[in-house]
C-alpha positions as a printed Julia matrix, in Angstrom:
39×3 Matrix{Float64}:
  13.67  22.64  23.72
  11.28  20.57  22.06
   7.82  21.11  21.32
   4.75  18.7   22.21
   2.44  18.06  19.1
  -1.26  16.19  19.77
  -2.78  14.39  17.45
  -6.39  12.81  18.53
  -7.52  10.44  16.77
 -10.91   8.25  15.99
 -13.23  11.35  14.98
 -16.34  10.21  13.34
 -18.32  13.24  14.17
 -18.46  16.77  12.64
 -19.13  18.28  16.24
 -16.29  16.15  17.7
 -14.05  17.76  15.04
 -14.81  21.37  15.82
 -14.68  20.7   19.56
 -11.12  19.51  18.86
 -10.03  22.26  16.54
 -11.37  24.43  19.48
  -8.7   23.14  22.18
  -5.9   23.33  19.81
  -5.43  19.64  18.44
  -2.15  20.35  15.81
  -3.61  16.67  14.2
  -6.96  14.63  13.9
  -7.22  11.56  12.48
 -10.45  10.09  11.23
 -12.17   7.14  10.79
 -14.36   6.97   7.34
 -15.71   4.44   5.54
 -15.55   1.59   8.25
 -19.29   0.01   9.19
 -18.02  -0.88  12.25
 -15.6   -0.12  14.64
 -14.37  -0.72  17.95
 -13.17   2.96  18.36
């Protein structure tokens, strides 16, 4: 059987990174160094 990995992605926040690591993301990806973004 396989198993489901999630990833979220778009953090630009500290708190938004803990709350994440809280529900058991196996992945985060960030956004750094980007003025602006539509995400």
């Amino acid at each position: 059987m396989r198993t489901v990995k999630v990833k979220i992605c778009g953090i630009t926040r500290e708190e938004d990174l803990k709350m994440v690591s809280t529900f058991g993301a196996d992945a985060v990806g960030f956004i750094v160094g980007v003025p602006s973004s539509p995400r």
